Coordinates of C-alpha atoms in Angstrom, one line a residue:
X869 CA 9.8 32.2 8.1
X870 CA 9.8 35.8 8.6
X871 CA 12.5 36.8 11.0
X872 CA 12.3 38.6 14.0
X873 CA 15.4 40.5 14.6
X874 CA 16.6 42.9 17.7
X875 CA 18.9 45.5 17.7
X876 CA 20.1 46.5 21.3
X877 CA 22.1 49.7 22.0
X878 CA 23.1 50.9 25.1
X879 CA 22.8 54.3 25.7
X880 CA 26.0 56.7 26.1
X881 CA 27.2 53.8 27.7
X882 CA 30.1 54.6 29.6
X883 CA 29.3 57.8 30.2
X884 CA 26.0 56.5 31.8
X885 CA 27.9 54.2 34.0
X886 CA 29.7 57.1 35.3
X887 CA 26.9 58.9 36.2
X888 CA 25.0 56.1 37.7
X889 CA 28.6 55.3 39.6
X890 CA 28.7 58.7 40.7
X891 CA 25.5 60.4 41.4
X892 CA 27.2 64.0 41.6
X893 CA 27.4 63.6 37.6
X894 CA 23.9 62.9 36.8
X895 CA 22.4 65.5 34.7
X896 CA 25.6 67.4 33.7
X897 CA 28.0 67.1 30.6
X898 CA 30.3 64.3 30.9
X899 CA 32.7 62.9 29.0
X900 CA 34.8 59.7 29.2
X901 CA 38.2 60.5 28.2
X902 CA 41.3 62.9 29.4
X903 CA 41.6 66.8 28.9
X904 CA 44.9 67.0 27.8
X905 CA 45.5 68.7 24.5
X906 CA 46.1 65.3 23.3
X907 CA 42.9 63.6 24.4
X908 CA 39.9 62.0 22.4
X909 CA 36.7 61.5 23.6
X910 CA 35.6 57.9 24.3
X911 CA 32.0 58.6 25.4
X912 CA 29.9 61.4 25.9
X913 CA 26.7 62.2 27.8
X914 CA 23.3 63.0 26.1
X915 CA 23.8 66.2 28.2
X916 CA 27.1 66.9 26.6
X917 CA 25.9 65.9 23.2
X918 CA 23.4 68.9 23.3
X919 CA 26.5 70.9 23.0
X920 CA 28.2 69.1 19.9
X921 CA 30.5 66.9 21.9
X922 CA 30.5 63.1 20.5
X923 CA 33.0 60.4 20.9
X924 CA 36.4 60.2 18.8
X925 CA 36.2 64.1 19.0
X926 CA 39.5 65.8 20.4
X927 CA 39.4 66.8 24.3
X928 CA 40.7 70.5 22.8
X929 CA 37.6 70.8 20.6
X930 CA 35.2 69.3 23.1
X931 CA 35.9 72.0 25.5
X932 CA 35.4 74.6 22.8
X933 CA 31.9 73.5 22.5
X934 CA 31.4 72.9 26.2
X935 CA 33.7 74.6 28.5
X936 CA 31.9 73.2 31.0
X937 CA 32.7 69.7 30.1
X938 CA 33.4 67.3 32.7
X939 CA 36.3 64.6 32.4
X940 CA 36.2 61.0 33.4
X941 CA 39.3 58.7 32.8
X942 CA 38.0 55.3 31.8
X943 CA 37.4 52.3 33.9
X944 CA 37.1 49.9 31.2
X945 CA 37.3 46.7 33.1
X946 CA 34.2 48.2 35.0
X947 CA 32.7 48.6 32.0
X948 CA 33.2 45.0 30.5
X949 CA 32.0 43.8 33.6
X950 CA 28.7 45.8 32.8
X951 CA 28.6 44.4 29.3
X952 CA 29.2 40.8 30.6
X953 CA 25.9 41.1 32.7
X954 CA 23.9 43.0 30.0
X955 CA 24.6 39.8 27.5
X956 CA 23.5 37.6 30.2
X957 CA 20.3 39.2 30.5
X958 CA 20.0 38.7 26.3
X959 CA 20.9 34.9 26.4
X960 CA 17.9 34.6 28.7
X961 CA 15.9 34.7 25.8
X962 CA 17.3 33.4 22.6
X963 CA 21.3 32.1 21.9
X964 CA 21.4 33.8 19.0
X965 CA 23.4 37.0 20.3
X966 CA 25.8 38.6 18.2
X967 CA 27.6 41.0 19.9
X968 CA 28.7 44.1 17.6
X969 CA 30.9 45.8 20.3
X970 CA 30.7 46.2 24.1
X971 CA 27.6 48.1 24.1
X972 CA 25.3 46.8 21.3
X973 CA 24.5 43.2 20.3
X974 CA 21.9 41.4 17.7
X975 CA 19.5 38.9 18.8
X976 CA 17.3 36.9 16.6
X977 CA 14.2 36.2 18.4
X978 CA 12.3 34.3 15.9
X979 CA 12.3 31.2 18.0
X980 CA 13.6 31.9 21.7
X981 CA 13.4 30.5 25.3
X982 CA 10.7 32.1 26.7
X983 CA 8.1 31.0 23.8
X984 CA 7.0 34.4 23.2
X985 CA 5.7 35.4 19.6
X986 CA 6.3 38.9 20.1
X987 CA 9.5 40.4 19.8
X988 CA 8.7 43.6 20.4
X989 CA 7.4 42.1 24.0
X990 CA 10.7 40.6 24.3
X991 CA 12.6 43.6 23.6
X992 CA 10.6 45.4 25.9
X993 CA 11.2 42.9 29.1
X994 CA 15.1 42.9 28.1
X995 CA 15.0 47.0 28.4
X996 CA 13.3 46.4 31.4
X997 CA 16.0 43.8 33.0
X998 CA 18.7 45.7 32.1
X999 CA 17.4 48.8 34.0
X1000 CA 16.9 46.6 37.0
X1001 CA 19.7 45.0 37.1
X1002 CA 22.5 47.6 35.9
X1003 CA 20.7 51.1 36.4
X1004 CA 21.2 51.9 32.7
X1005 CA 19.1 52.8 30.0
X1006 CA 19.0 50.7 26.4
X1007 CA 17.6 51.5 23.0
X1008 CA 16.2 48.6 20.9
X1009 CA 15.1 48.1 17.3
X1010 CA 12.9 45.4 15.7
X1011 CA 12.6 44.6 12.7
X1012 CA 12.3 41.5 9.9
X1013 CA 16.7 41.8 9.4
X1014 CA 19.7 43.3 11.0
X1015 CA 20.0 46.5 9.0
X1016 CA 16.1 47.1 9.6
X1017 CA 16.8 46.4 13.6
X1018 CA 19.9 48.7 13.7
X1019 CA 18.4 51.2 11.7
X1020 CA 15.3 51.4 14.2
X1021 CA 17.2 51.4 17.6
X1022 CA 18.3 55.1 16.6
X1023 CA 14.9 56.1 15.7
X1024 CA 14.0 56.8 19.5
X1025 CA 17.0 57.5 21.8
X1026 CA 17.3 57.3 24.1
X1027 CA 15.2 54.6 26.1
X1028 CA 14.0 54.1 23.0
X1029 CA 11.4 51.0 21.7
X1030 CA 11.0 51.3 17.7
X1031 CA 9.3 48.4 15.7
X1032 CA 9.4 48.5 12.1
X1033 CA 6.7 45.8 10.8
X1034 CA 7.4 43.9 7.6
X1035 CA 4.5 45.9 6.0
X1036 CA 6.4 49.2 6.2
X1037 CA 9.6 48.4 5.7
X1038 CA 9.7 49.4 1.8
X1039 CA 8.1 52.9 2.9
X1040 CA 10.1 53.6 5.6
X1041 CA 13.5 53.2 3.5
X1042 CA 12.2 55.0 0.8
X1043 CA 11.5 58.0 3.1
X1044 CA 14.9 57.6 5.0
X1045 CA 18.1 59.8 4.3
X1046 CA 20.9 57.7 2.9
X1047 CA 23.1 59.4 5.5
X1048 CA 21.3 57.4 8.1
X1049 CA 21.8 54.1 6.8
X1050 CA 23.8 51.8 8.7
X1051 CA 27.2 51.5 6.9
X1052 CA 26.9 54.8 4.9
X1053 CA 29.8 57.0 6.8
X1054 CA 30.7 60.4 6.3
X1055 CA 32.7 60.4 2.8
X1056 CA 30.0 57.4 1.1
X1057 CA 27.4 60.0 2.2
X1058 CA 28.8 63.1 0.5
X1059 CA 29.9 60.8 -2.4
X1060 CA 26.1 59.9 -2.5
X1061 CA 24.9 63.5 -2.3
X1062 CA 27.4 64.6 -5.4
X1063 CA 25.6 61.6 -7.1
X1064 CA 22.0 63.1 -6.2
X1065 CA 21.0 60.1 -3.9
X1066 CA 19.7 61.2 -0.9
X1067 CA 16.9 58.9 0.1
X1068 CA 16.6 55.2 -0.1
X1069 CA 14.2 55.9 -3.1
X1070 CA 17.0 57.7 -5.0
X1071 CA 19.1 54.6 -4.1
X1072 CA 16.9 52.1 -5.3
X1073 CA 16.3 54.3 -9.1
X1074 CA 19.9 53.3 -9.6
X1075 CA 20.7 49.9 -11.1
X1076 CA 23.4 47.2 -9.8
X1077 CA 25.8 48.1 -12.8
X1078 CA 25.8 51.6 -11.9
X1079 CA 26.2 51.0 -7.7
X1080 CA 29.1 48.4 -8.5
X1081 CA 30.4 51.3 -10.8
X1082 CA 30.6 53.7 -8.3
X1083 CA 30.9 52.1 -5.0
X1084 CA 32.4 48.6 -5.3
X1085 CA 31.4 45.7 -3.2
X1086 CA 29.5 48.0 -1.4
X1087 CA 27.3 48.9 -4.3
X1088 CA 25.9 45.3 -4.1
X1089 CA 25.1 45.9 -0.2
X1090 CA 23.1 49.1 -1.4
X1091 CA 21.5 47.7 -4.1
X1092 CA 19.6 44.8 -1.5
X1093 CA 19.2 47.2 1.4
X1094 CA 17.4 49.9 -0.2
X1095 CA 14.7 47.2 -1.0
X1096 CA 14.8 46.2 2.6
X1097 CA 16.9 42.8 1.8
X1098 CA 19.3 41.8 4.1
X1099 CA 19.7 38.1 4.6
X1100 CA 22.7 38.0 7.2
X1101 CA 22.6 35.8 10.0
X1102 CA 22.9 36.8 13.6
X1103 CA 26.1 35.0 14.0
X1104 CA 26.9 34.0 17.6
X1105 CA 31.0 33.5 17.4
X1106 CA 32.5 36.3 15.5
X1107 CA 35.4 35.7 13.5
X1108 CA 38.5 38.0 14.2
X1109 CA 39.4 39.5 10.9
X1110 CA 42.7 41.3 12.1
X1111 CA 44.9 41.8 15.1
X1112 CA 46.3 45.2 15.7
X1113 CA 47.7 48.1 17.8
X1114 CA 48.1 51.8 17.6
X1115 CA 49.6 54.3 19.6
X1116 CA 48.5 58.1 20.0
X1117 CA 51.4 60.1 21.1
X1118 CA 51.3 63.0 24.0
X1119 CA 53.0 65.4 21.4
X1120 CA 53.6 65.1 17.5
X1121 CA 56.7 63.2 16.4
X1122 CA 58.9 64.8 13.9
X1123 CA 62.1 63.4 13.6
X1124 CA 63.1 59.4 12.0
X1125 CA 64.3 58.6 15.4
X1126 CA 61.2 59.2 17.3
X1127 CA 59.5 57.3 14.3
X1128 CA 62.0 54.5 14.5
X1129 CA 61.1 54.4 18.9
X1130 CA 57.3 54.5 18.2
X1131 CA 57.7 51.6 15.3
X1132 CA 59.5 49.1 17.7
X1133 CA 57.1 49.6 20.5
X1134 CA 54.8 49.1 18.1
X1135 CA 56.4 45.8 16.9
X1136 CA 56.6 44.4 20.5
X1137 CA 53.1 45.0 21.1
X1138 CA 51.7 43.3 17.9
X1139 CA 53.7 40.5 18.3
X1140 CA 52.8 40.0 22.0
X1141 CA 49.3 40.1 21.0
X1142 CA 49.9 37.8 17.9
X1143 CA 51.4 35.1 20.6
X1144 CA 47.7 35.5 22.8
X1145 CA 45.5 35.0 19.7
X1146 CA 47.7 32.0 18.2
X1147 CA 47.2 33.5 14.6
X1148 CA 49.5 34.6 12.0
X1149 CA 48.6 37.1 9.5
X1150 CA 49.3 37.4 5.9
X1151 CA 48.8 41.1 5.3
X1152 CA 50.4 43.8 7.3
X1153 CA 48.9 47.7 7.5
X1154 CA 51.0 50.8 8.6
X1155 CA 48.1 53.9 9.6
X1156 CA 49.7 56.8 10.1
X1157 CA 48.0 60.1 11.5
X1158 CA 49.2 63.3 11.2
X1159 CA 48.7 66.5 13.0
X1160 CA 45.9 67.6 11.1
X1161 CA 44.2 64.1 11.3
X1162 CA 44.4 63.5 7.7
X1163 CA 45.2 59.8 7.4
X1164 CA 47.8 57.4 5.6
X1165 CA 47.4 54.0 5.4
X1166 CA 50.1 51.4 3.6
X1167 CA 49.3 48.0 3.4
X1168 CA 50.9 45.1 1.6
X1169 CA 49.7 41.2 1.3
X1170 CA 52.4 38.7 1.0
X1171 CA 52.2 34.9 -0.1
X1172 CA 53.3 33.5 3.0
X1173 CA 51.9 34.3 6.7
X1174 CA 54.0 36.8 8.8
X1175 CA 54.8 34.1 11.3
X1176 CA 58.4 35.5 12.7
X1177 CA 59.0 38.1 14.4
X1178 CA 62.4 39.5 12.9
X1179 CA 60.0 39.2 9.3
X1180 CA 57.2 41.3 11.3
X1181 CA 60.4 44.1 11.9
X1182 CA 61.6 44.0 8.3
X1183 CA 58.4 44.5 6.6
X1184 CA 57.1 46.9 9.1
X1185 CA 60.2 49.0 8.2
X1186 CA 59.5 48.5 4.4
X1187 CA 56.3 50.0 5.0
X1188 CA 57.4 53.0 6.6
X1189 CA 59.9 53.9 4.3
X1190 CA 56.9 54.1 2.0
X1191 CA 55.0 56.9 3.9
X1192 CA 55.5 60.6 3.4
X1193 CA 56.6 62.0 6.7
X1194 CA 56.6 65.8 5.4
X1195 CA 54.0 66.7 8.6
X1196 CA 54.2 65.7 12.0
X1197 CA 52.8 62.6 13.4
X1198 CA 50.2 62.2 15.9
X1199 CA 49.4 58.2 16.0
X1200 CA 50.7 55.1 14.4
X1201 CA 48.7 52.0 14.1
X1202 CA 50.1 48.2 12.9
X1203 CA 48.0 45.5 12.4
X1204 CA 48.0 42.3 10.8
X1205 CA 44.8 40.5 8.6
X1206 CA 44.2 37.9 6.5
X1207 CA 44.7 35.6 9.3
X1208 CA 45.7 31.8 9.4
X1209 CA 43.9 29.4 11.4
X1210 CA 45.2 28.9 15.0
X1211 CA 48.9 28.1 15.3
X1212 CA 51.1 26.9 17.8
X1213 CA 53.9 29.2 18.7
X1214 CA 56.4 28.1 20.3
X1215 CA 57.2 29.4 24.1
X1216 CA 59.5 32.4 24.7
X1217 CA 60.1 34.9 27.6
X1218 CA 58.6 38.0 26.3
X1219 CA 59.5 41.6 27.8
X1220 CA 56.4 43.6 28.9
X1221 CA 56.2 46.8 27.3
X1222 CA 53.5 49.3 28.6
X1223 CA 52.8 51.4 25.6
X1224 CA 51.3 54.8 26.5
X1225 CA 47.6 55.9 25.3
X1226 CA 46.1 59.2 25.7

């Protein structure tokens, strides 16, 4: 049976919520984030995007592109509440809902609660209900698998609805630029360009071994998707793969004393999250971002899980000793992965620390 997969993606979600709740912002370039020189854009309205402002851009750069940009402080509790409304609407049609983030999800509607044969009709109804209940617009992509549905949802934004029928999957992919492939980031896209891979048809001309040689395990994925093959199921309960914390500093730090202070805060925050999730990890990763936005990652996997705070502290400092601090540091992050099954940690009073995120 051919599967019917829908990808629902809210349009400029955070910024749209702000424009909904504050009508004077409608039609204006809005960014969710801090206007400080250390700020980073969390979301941008479509009016702001016309100026080239996008999420993850520094606020300083965004203001250069759009001097009239209006900044709104984030209200994550509101966003989570609206997200819960949206997910509840999706569940009226199917239990096979896989949230990718707070504002997007896959749905498998091959069989559905409304007994509707048309996935396109289901997508239209979901979009309509979302607007009626939240006042927000969503874009929907419909196709035979997750990869194609995700690609489809990006074709007609905002407030879009795009169907890629089974019989046009292959010709559609063959003409699609690889930089628009879900899963192909900027660096991978650049590498493909150097190899002469510009479209799905170019990728299809490569052998499996050739793609694996150049792209590692991702080569298997690329080999299949350029042929329209994606058998991944819609997973309703996504398994947490890592637990982490990071801090972007208000001012760059450059001394050993400053780094140690920030490291201790990260260790405290990470251990608190480990306790809350009741999971240990065998792999510890330290991320360092410098003031020129270049990034350094140090990671090590141990034979046993890191199950004591003292061990986490010692191993974190071990990784930090391997980092080159020739440049001032903008951000530090610490995470554990390769997680164990749920564990029971002994109750112990912890001092609650508040980290500053900007």
